[in-house]
Amino acid sequence: MEKILIKNGRLVDPANGIDKKMDILIEDGKVKKVADFIVEDEDANVIDADEKAVMPGFIDLHVHLREPGFEYKETIETGSKAAARGGVTSICPMPNTNPAIDSPESVKDLLKRAECSPVHILPIGACTIGQEGKELADIEGMKDAGIVALSEDGKSVMDSALFRKSLKEAARLDLPMFSHCEDKALVEGGVMNKGQKSEELGLPGITNSVEDVIVARDIIMSKEAGNRLHLCHCSTADSVVLVEMAKKQGLPVSAEVCPHHFTMSDDEITEDNGRFKMNPPLRNRADVDALKEGLKTGIMEVISTDHAPHGKEEKDQSMLKAPFGIVGLETSFALGYTELVDKGVLTLSQLVEKMSVNPAKVLGIDKGNLAPGKAADIVIADITKEYKIDSSKFVSKGKNTPFDGKKVKGRVITTIVDGKIVYKY
Ligand code: DOR
Ligand code: ZN
Ligand code: ZN
């Protein structure tokens, strides 16, 4: 197998307390050696990473690949290539496909389809059959088939008694529950954050309580069931308060924030267009600031994208009609670097913790670590030059983003999975 020597880069490997210029040698798919200086040997492919950051590949706990069932929006092939372009070396696809990933057979089918993927695919299984919220799925069978977590993403299991059953299964099988927190009855047709902007645009609003009451419920119910709980796409200030409360009680609760929620607030929505529509919605400035503060203090420890591709026509219409969701795999590092690191909220090392180290911890997998002997999942990025996000260049089928044209820093140059180069700028 190919030997790769990455020279002169700034190695940012928080799992080993490293943030300095070091060389790294990869052999047989693994990190072989890390040292201040490694002599070039003729059979190694040498990558000069001078002025670049070299980091453990990102792990995105929350993506939608749309296959099977919605291949016009995305396929496993296009979604996983988008991941590679974004420096993301492992992705967790959500089960809201058609059919849903709700049985051992569907998990096996997904893993078979995923053989074409340049990045690792770690599937998530649905809590209920068909995500209909009526009957518990075969969770143990799905675990045996290879799921790494459970989620009803796209919605919450609103029947609390049924949800309790899935939490107990999660606890028994040691699977984390990834909760999409949304009280369906409280949505009342809302399509964006409820506030001054929704009034200005004459659109029905989604209140913070839609999210907060289920965040509280899921923490309380997980405490009782004894499962690990991971709260998806937290968007409100009170979600941060509730997560802090849970952590103070020592509960195994983790929480993710998506780049769009820490980058943009609803007052930046310039028109009634689907590219600004996702669930949960862009919130107000105070919520955005609270999320950033939560990331800074460490209460919120994961950044994942909720990459949600849709067709062009579907999204290019009023928020009243467009589906919820924006793409994120090809912009997450740039937005994290630009909004958090460049603005002094996090160090680069802390950003890597939230994009690699902590997601691995949530799953309990041996990744996000570049010590010798570990798998060589690596991303090399230029963090010096500014450029504009160009959605026409996305390899994802989904071009639906509110960030097209935004000036950012942080460009992924090379992505390596198990010692193999899977993307090069
Ligand atoms: O914006 C979203 N899009 N939020 C969700 O919860 C689901 C997702 C999708 O599947 O499109
Ligand atoms: Zn969701
Ligand atoms: Zn989602």
Coordinates of C-alpha atoms and ligand atoms in Angstrom, one line a residue:
M1 CA 0.0 0.0 0.0
E2 CA 1.0 3.5 -0.6
K3 CA 3.3 5.3 1.7
I4 CA 2.6 9.0 2.3
L5 CA 4.9 11.5 4.1
I6 CA 3.2 14.8 5.0
K7 CA 6.0 17.3 5.7
N8 CA 6.2 20.7 7.3
G9 CA 2.5 21.0 8.2
R10 CA 1.0 22.4 11.4
L11 CA -0.1 19.2 13.0
V12 CA -3.3 19.9 15.1
D13 CA -4.0 16.7 17.0
P14 CA -5.8 17.7 20.3
A15 CA -6.2 14.0 21.4
N16 CA -2.4 14.0 21.9
G17 CA -2.0 17.6 23.0
I18 CA -0.2 18.5 19.7
D19 CA -0.4 21.8 17.9
K20 CA 3.0 22.4 16.2
K21 CA 4.9 21.9 13.0
M22 CA 5.6 18.2 12.7
D23 CA 6.0 15.5 9.9
I24 CA 3.7 12.5 9.8
L25 CA 4.4 9.2 8.0
I26 CA 1.5 7.0 6.8
E27 CA 2.0 3.4 5.9
D28 CA -0.5 0.5 5.4
G29 CA -3.4 2.8 6.1
K30 CA -2.1 3.8 9.5
V31 CA -0.1 6.5 11.1
K32 CA 3.4 5.1 11.3
K33 CA 5.4 7.9 12.8
V34 CA 5.0 11.5 14.0
A35 CA 8.2 13.5 14.5
D36 CA 9.7 17.0 14.2
F37 CA 11.6 15.8 11.1
I38 CA 11.2 12.6 9.1
V39 CA 13.7 11.9 6.4
E40 CA 12.2 11.5 2.9
D41 CA 12.5 8.0 1.6
E42 CA 12.2 7.4 -2.1
D43 CA 9.1 5.2 -2.1
A44 CA 7.0 7.6 -0.1
N45 CA 4.6 10.0 -1.8
V46 CA 5.6 13.3 -0.2
I47 CA 3.0 16.0 0.4
D48 CA 4.4 19.4 1.3
A49 CA 2.0 20.9 3.9
D50 CA 4.0 24.0 4.6
E51 CA 1.6 26.7 6.0
K52 CA -1.2 24.1 6.0
A53 CA -3.0 22.6 9.0
V54 CA -2.9 18.8 9.2
M55 CA -5.8 17.4 11.3
P56 CA -7.6 14.2 12.1
G57 CA -10.4 13.8 9.5
F58 CA -13.7 15.3 10.5
I59 CA -16.5 13.0 11.7
D60 CA -20.0 14.3 10.8
L61 CA -22.5 12.7 13.1
H62 CA -25.5 14.1 11.1
V63 CA -26.0 13.9 7.4
H64 CA -28.8 12.9 5.0
L65 CA -27.7 10.9 2.0
R66 CA -31.2 10.4 0.5
E67 CA -30.5 6.9 -0.8
P68 CA -32.6 4.8 -1.2
G69 CA -35.6 6.7 -2.3
F70 CA -34.6 10.3 -3.1
E71 CA -31.7 9.8 -5.4
Y72 CA -32.6 13.0 -7.3
K73 CA -31.6 14.9 -4.2
E74 CA -28.4 13.0 -3.4
T75 CA -26.9 9.5 -3.6
I76 CA -24.4 7.7 -1.3
E77 CA -21.8 8.3 -4.0
T78 CA -22.4 12.0 -4.4
G79 CA -22.9 12.6 -0.7
S80 CA -19.8 10.7 0.3
K81 CA -17.7 12.5 -2.4
A82 CA -19.0 15.8 -1.0
A83 CA -17.8 14.6 2.4
A84 CA -14.4 13.9 1.1
R85 CA -14.3 17.4 -0.5
G86 CA -15.2 18.8 2.9
G87 CA -12.4 17.0 4.8
V88 CA -15.0 14.7 6.4
T89 CA -13.7 11.1 6.6
S90 CA -16.6 9.5 8.4
I91 CA -20.3 10.3 8.1
C92 CA -23.4 9.1 9.9
P93 CA -26.4 9.0 7.6
M94 CA -29.8 9.5 9.1
P95 CA -32.5 6.9 8.5
N96 CA -35.2 9.1 6.9
T97 CA -34.8 7.5 3.5
N98 CA -37.5 5.6 1.5
P99 CA -37.7 3.0 2.8
A100 CA -36.4 4.2 6.1
I101 CA -33.4 2.5 7.7
D102 CA -35.5 0.7 10.2
S103 CA -34.6 -3.0 9.9
P104 CA -31.5 -5.2 9.8
E105 CA -32.1 -5.8 6.1
S106 CA -32.2 -2.1 5.3
V107 CA -29.0 -1.5 7.3
K108 CA -27.2 -4.3 5.4
D109 CA -28.5 -2.9 2.1
L110 CA -27.2 0.5 3.0
L111 CA -23.8 -0.8 3.9
K112 CA -23.7 -2.8 0.6
R113 CA -24.5 0.4 -1.3
A114 CA -21.9 2.3 0.7
E115 CA -19.1 0.1 -0.6
C116 CA -18.6 2.8 -3.3
S117 CA -18.0 5.5 -0.7
P118 CA -14.6 7.1 -0.4
V119 CA -15.3 7.8 3.3
H120 CA -16.5 5.7 6.2
I121 CA -20.2 5.4 6.5
L122 CA -21.6 4.7 9.9
P123 CA -25.4 4.2 9.7
I124 CA -28.0 5.4 12.1
G125 CA -31.2 3.3 12.6
A126 CA -34.7 4.6 13.1
C127 CA -36.5 4.2 16.5
T128 CA -39.8 3.1 14.9
I129 CA -40.9 1.2 11.9
G130 CA -41.1 3.5 8.9
Q131 CA -40.4 6.4 11.3
E132 CA -44.2 6.3 11.8
G133 CA -44.0 6.6 15.5
K134 CA -46.2 3.6 16.0
E135 CA -44.2 0.5 16.5
L136 CA -40.7 -0.1 17.8
A137 CA -38.1 -1.1 15.2
D138 CA -35.9 -4.2 15.6
I139 CA -33.1 -2.2 17.3
E140 CA -31.1 -5.2 18.4
G141 CA -31.1 -6.6 14.9
M142 CA -30.0 -3.3 13.5
K143 CA -27.2 -3.1 16.0
D144 CA -26.0 -6.5 14.9
A145 CA -26.2 -5.3 11.3
G146 CA -24.0 -2.3 12.0
I147 CA -25.8 0.8 13.2
V148 CA -23.8 3.1 15.5
A149 CA -26.7 5.1 16.9
L150 CA -30.5 5.5 16.9
S151 CA -32.5 8.4 15.7
E152 CA -35.9 9.4 14.4
D153 CA -34.4 12.4 12.8
G154 CA -36.7 14.6 10.8
K155 CA -39.0 14.4 13.7
S156 CA -39.3 13.4 17.4
V157 CA -41.0 10.2 18.6
M158 CA -43.9 12.2 20.0
D159 CA -45.5 9.2 21.8
S160 CA -43.4 9.4 25.0
A161 CA -44.3 5.9 26.1
L162 CA -43.0 4.5 22.8
F163 CA -40.0 6.8 23.0
R164 CA -39.3 5.4 26.5
K165 CA -39.2 1.9 25.0
S166 CA -36.6 2.9 22.4
L167 CA -34.5 4.7 25.1
K168 CA -34.5 1.5 27.2
E169 CA -33.3 -0.5 24.1
A170 CA -30.7 2.2 23.5
A171 CA -29.5 1.8 27.1
R172 CA -29.5 -2.0 27.0
L173 CA -27.6 -2.2 23.8
D174 CA -25.3 0.8 24.6
L175 CA -26.4 2.8 21.5
P176 CA -26.5 6.5 21.8
M177 CA -29.9 8.2 21.0
F178 CA -29.6 11.1 18.6
S179 CA -32.6 13.3 19.3
H180 CA -34.2 15.7 16.8
C181 CA -36.1 17.9 19.3
E182 CA -39.3 19.2 17.9
D183 CA -42.7 19.2 19.5
K184 CA -44.9 18.6 16.4
A185 CA -48.0 20.1 17.9
L186 CA -46.3 23.4 18.7
V187 CA -45.0 24.0 15.2
E188 CA -48.4 25.2 13.9
G189 CA -47.2 25.5 10.3
G190 CA -44.2 27.6 11.1
V191 CA -41.6 27.8 8.4
M192 CA -38.9 30.1 10.0
N193 CA -38.0 31.5 13.4
K194 CA -40.9 33.4 15.0
G195 CA -39.9 37.0 15.5
Q196 CA -39.6 40.4 13.9
K197 CA -38.3 38.9 10.6
S198 CA -41.1 36.4 10.3
E199 CA -43.5 39.2 10.8
E200 CA -41.8 41.4 8.3
L201 CA -42.0 38.6 5.7
G202 CA -45.5 37.7 6.7
L203 CA -44.5 34.1 7.4
P204 CA -45.7 31.8 10.2
G205 CA -43.0 31.4 12.9
I206 CA -41.5 28.5 14.9
T207 CA -41.0 29.4 18.5
N208 CA -38.0 28.3 20.6
S209 CA -40.4 26.2 22.8
V210 CA -40.9 23.8 19.9
E211 CA -37.3 22.7 20.5
D212 CA -36.9 23.4 24.2
V213 CA -39.7 21.3 25.6
I214 CA -38.4 18.2 23.8
V215 CA -34.8 18.9 24.8
A216 CA -36.0 18.9 28.4
R217 CA -38.2 15.8 27.9
D218 CA -35.4 13.8 26.3
I219 CA -32.9 14.7 29.0
I220 CA -35.4 13.7 31.7
M221 CA -36.4 10.5 30.0
S222 CA -32.8 9.5 29.2
K223 CA -31.9 10.1 32.9
E224 CA -34.6 7.5 33.8
A225 CA -33.8 5.0 31.0
G226 CA -30.0 5.3 31.5
N227 CA -29.1 5.7 27.9
R228 CA -26.5 8.1 26.3
L229 CA -28.3 11.0 24.7
H230 CA -27.0 13.2 21.9
L231 CA -29.0 16.3 21.1
C232 CA -29.0 17.1 17.4
H233 CA -28.8 20.6 15.8
C234 CA -29.4 22.7 19.0
S235 CA -30.5 26.1 18.0
T236 CA -31.8 28.0 21.1
A237 CA -30.2 29.7 24.1
D238 CA -32.3 27.5 26.4
S239 CA -31.1 24.3 24.8
V240 CA -27.6 25.4 26.0
V241 CA -29.0 26.0 29.5
L242 CA -30.7 22.6 29.6
V243 CA -27.6 20.8 28.3
E244 CA -25.5 22.5 31.0
M245 CA -28.0 21.5 33.6
A246 CA -27.8 17.8 32.5
K247 CA -24.0 17.9 32.5
K248 CA -24.0 19.3 36.0
Q249 CA -26.0 16.3 37.0
G250 CA -23.3 14.1 35.5
L251 CA -25.6 12.7 32.8
P252 CA -24.1 11.2 29.6
V253 CA -25.6 14.0 27.4
S254 CA -23.8 15.5 24.4
A255 CA -25.0 18.2 22.1
E256 CA -24.2 19.4 18.6
V257 CA -24.4 22.8 16.9
C258 CA -24.6 23.1 13.1
P259 CA -22.5 25.7 11.3
H260 CA -25.5 27.6 9.9
H261 CA -26.9 28.1 13.5
F262 CA -23.7 29.7 14.7
T263 CA -23.0 31.6 11.5
M264 CA -26.3 33.2 10.6
S265 CA -29.3 34.7 12.5
D266 CA -32.8 35.3 11.2
D267 CA -32.2 39.0 10.7
E268 CA -29.8 38.1 7.9
I269 CA -32.6 36.5 5.9
T270 CA -33.0 38.8 3.0
E271 CA -36.0 37.4 1.2
D272 CA -38.7 34.7 1.4
N273 CA -36.7 31.9 -0.3
G274 CA -36.2 28.3 0.5
R275 CA -32.4 28.6 0.8
F276 CA -33.0 30.1 4.2
K277 CA -35.3 27.3 5.4
M278 CA -34.1 24.5 7.6
N279 CA -35.3 22.7 10.7
P280 CA -34.7 24.0 13.4
P281 CA -34.6 27.4 11.8
L282 CA -32.0 30.2 11.9
R283 CA -32.7 31.9 15.3
N284 CA -32.2 35.4 16.6
R285 CA -28.9 37.0 17.5
A286 CA -29.2 36.2 21.2
D287 CA -29.6 32.5 20.4
V288 CA -26.6 32.6 18.0
D289 CA -24.5 34.3 20.7
A290 CA -25.6 31.7 23.3
L291 CA -24.6 28.8 20.9
K292 CA -21.2 30.4 20.4
E293 CA -20.7 30.9 24.1
G294 CA -21.8 27.2 24.6
L295 CA -19.2 26.1 22.1
K296 CA -16.6 28.2 23.8
T297 CA -17.3 26.9 27.3
G298 CA -17.5 23.3 26.0
I299 CA -21.1 22.8 27.0
M300 CA -21.7 22.2 23.3
E301 CA -19.0 19.8 22.2
V302 CA -19.9 18.7 18.7
I303 CA -20.2 20.5 15.3
S304 CA -22.1 18.5 12.7
T305 CA -23.8 19.7 9.6
D306 CA -27.3 18.2 9.2
H307 CA -26.3 18.1 5.5
A308 CA -29.8 18.0 3.9
P309 CA -29.7 18.2 0.1
H310 CA -32.9 18.9 -1.9
G311 CA -33.6 19.5 -5.6
K312 CA -33.1 23.0 -7.1
E313 CA -36.8 23.5 -7.9
E314 CA -37.9 22.3 -4.5
K315 CA -35.8 24.9 -2.7
D316 CA -36.0 27.8 -5.1
Q317 CA -39.5 28.9 -3.9
S318 CA -41.2 30.5 -1.0
M319 CA -40.5 29.1 2.5
L320 CA -44.2 28.3 2.6
K321 CA -43.6 25.6 0.0
A322 CA -39.9 24.6 0.1
P323 CA -38.7 21.6 2.2
F324 CA -36.6 22.1 5.3
G325 CA -32.8 21.7 4.9
I326 CA -29.6 23.0 3.6
V327 CA -26.4 21.3 2.5
G328 CA -23.3 21.5 4.7
L329 CA -20.6 18.9 4.1
E330 CA -18.6 21.1 1.8
T331 CA -18.7 24.3 3.9
S332 CA -18.5 23.1 7.5
F333 CA -14.8 23.5 8.1
A334 CA -14.7 26.9 6.3
L335 CA -17.6 28.2 8.4
G336 CA -16.2 26.8 11.6
Y337 CA -12.8 28.3 10.9
T338 CA -14.2 31.7 9.7
E339 CA -16.9 32.2 12.4
L340 CA -15.2 30.5 15.4
V341 CA -11.4 30.4 15.0
D342 CA -10.8 33.6 13.0
K343 CA -13.2 35.5 15.3
G344 CA -11.5 34.2 18.4
V345 CA -14.3 32.1 19.8
L346 CA -12.3 28.8 19.6
T347 CA -8.7 27.9 18.9
L348 CA -8.1 25.7 15.9
S349 CA -7.4 22.8 18.2
Q350 CA -10.8 23.3 19.9
L351 CA -12.5 23.3 16.5
V352 CA -10.8 20.0 15.7
E353 CA -12.0 18.7 19.0
K354 CA -15.6 19.5 18.0
M355 CA -15.3 18.2 14.5
S356 CA -13.2 15.0 15.1
V357 CA -12.3 14.1 18.6
N358 CA -15.7 14.6 20.4
P359 CA -17.8 13.0 17.6
A360 CA -15.6 9.9 17.9
K361 CA -16.2 10.0 21.7
V362 CA -20.0 10.2 21.2
L363 CA -19.9 7.1 19.0
G364 CA -17.2 5.4 21.2
I365 CA -15.0 4.7 18.2
D366 CA -11.2 4.9 17.9
K367 CA -10.9 7.8 15.6
G368 CA -10.1 11.5 15.8
N369 CA -6.6 10.7 16.9
L370 CA -3.3 10.7 15.0
A371 CA -1.0 8.8 17.3
P372 CA 1.2 6.1 15.7
G373 CA -0.9 3.0 15.1
K374 CA -4.2 4.8 14.5
A375 CA -6.1 4.8 11.3
A376 CA -4.8 7.4 8.9
D377 CA -7.9 9.5 8.4
I378 CA -6.5 12.9 7.8
V379 CA -7.4 16.3 6.4
I380 CA -5.0 19.0 5.2
A381 CA -6.3 22.5 4.9
D382 CA -5.2 26.0 3.9
I383 CA -6.2 28.4 6.6
T384 CA -4.6 31.5 5.3
K385 CA -6.3 32.4 2.0
E386 CA -9.7 33.9 1.8
Y387 CA -12.1 32.7 -0.9
K388 CA -15.8 32.8 -1.8
I389 CA -18.0 29.8 -1.3
D390 CA -19.2 28.7 -4.8
S391 CA -22.1 26.3 -4.6
S392 CA -21.9 25.6 -8.4
K393 CA -18.6 23.7 -7.5
F394 CA -20.2 21.5 -4.9
V395 CA -20.0 17.8 -5.8
S396 CA -23.1 17.2 -3.7
K397 CA -26.2 17.1 -5.9
G398 CA -27.7 19.7 -3.4
K399 CA -26.7 23.3 -4.1
N400 CA -29.1 24.6 -1.5
T401 CA -27.2 26.9 0.8
P402 CA -27.6 30.4 2.1
F403 CA -23.8 30.8 2.0
D404 CA -23.2 31.0 -1.7
G405 CA -20.8 33.9 -2.3
K406 CA -19.8 34.2 1.3
K407 CA -16.2 35.1 2.0
V408 CA -14.5 32.5 4.1
K409 CA -11.1 31.1 5.1
G410 CA -10.3 27.4 5.5
R411 CA -10.0 25.4 2.3
V412 CA -9.6 21.7 2.4
I413 CA -6.7 20.7 0.2
T414 CA -6.3 17.0 0.7
T415 CA -8.4 14.3 2.4
I416 CA -7.0 10.9 3.3
V417 CA -9.0 7.9 4.4
D418 CA -7.3 4.8 5.7
G419 CA -4.0 6.1 4.2
K420 CA -5.5 6.7 0.8
I421 CA -5.9 10.1 -0.8
V422 CA -9.6 10.4 -1.6
Y423 CA -9.7 14.1 -2.4
K424 CA -7.3 16.7 -3.7
Y425 CA -8.1 20.4 -4.4
Ligands
DOR1 O1 -33.6 20.8 7.9 C1 -33.8 19.7 8.1 N1 -33.8 18.8 7.0 N2 -34.1 19.2 9.3 C2 -34.5 17.9 9.5 O2 -34.7 17.6 10.6 C3 -34.6 17.0 8.4 C4 -33.8 17.4 7.3 C5 -34.1 16.7 6.0 O3 -34.2 15.4 6.0 O4 -34.3 17.3 5.0
ZN2 ZN -33.3 16.9 12.6
ZN3 ZN -31.2 16.0 10.1

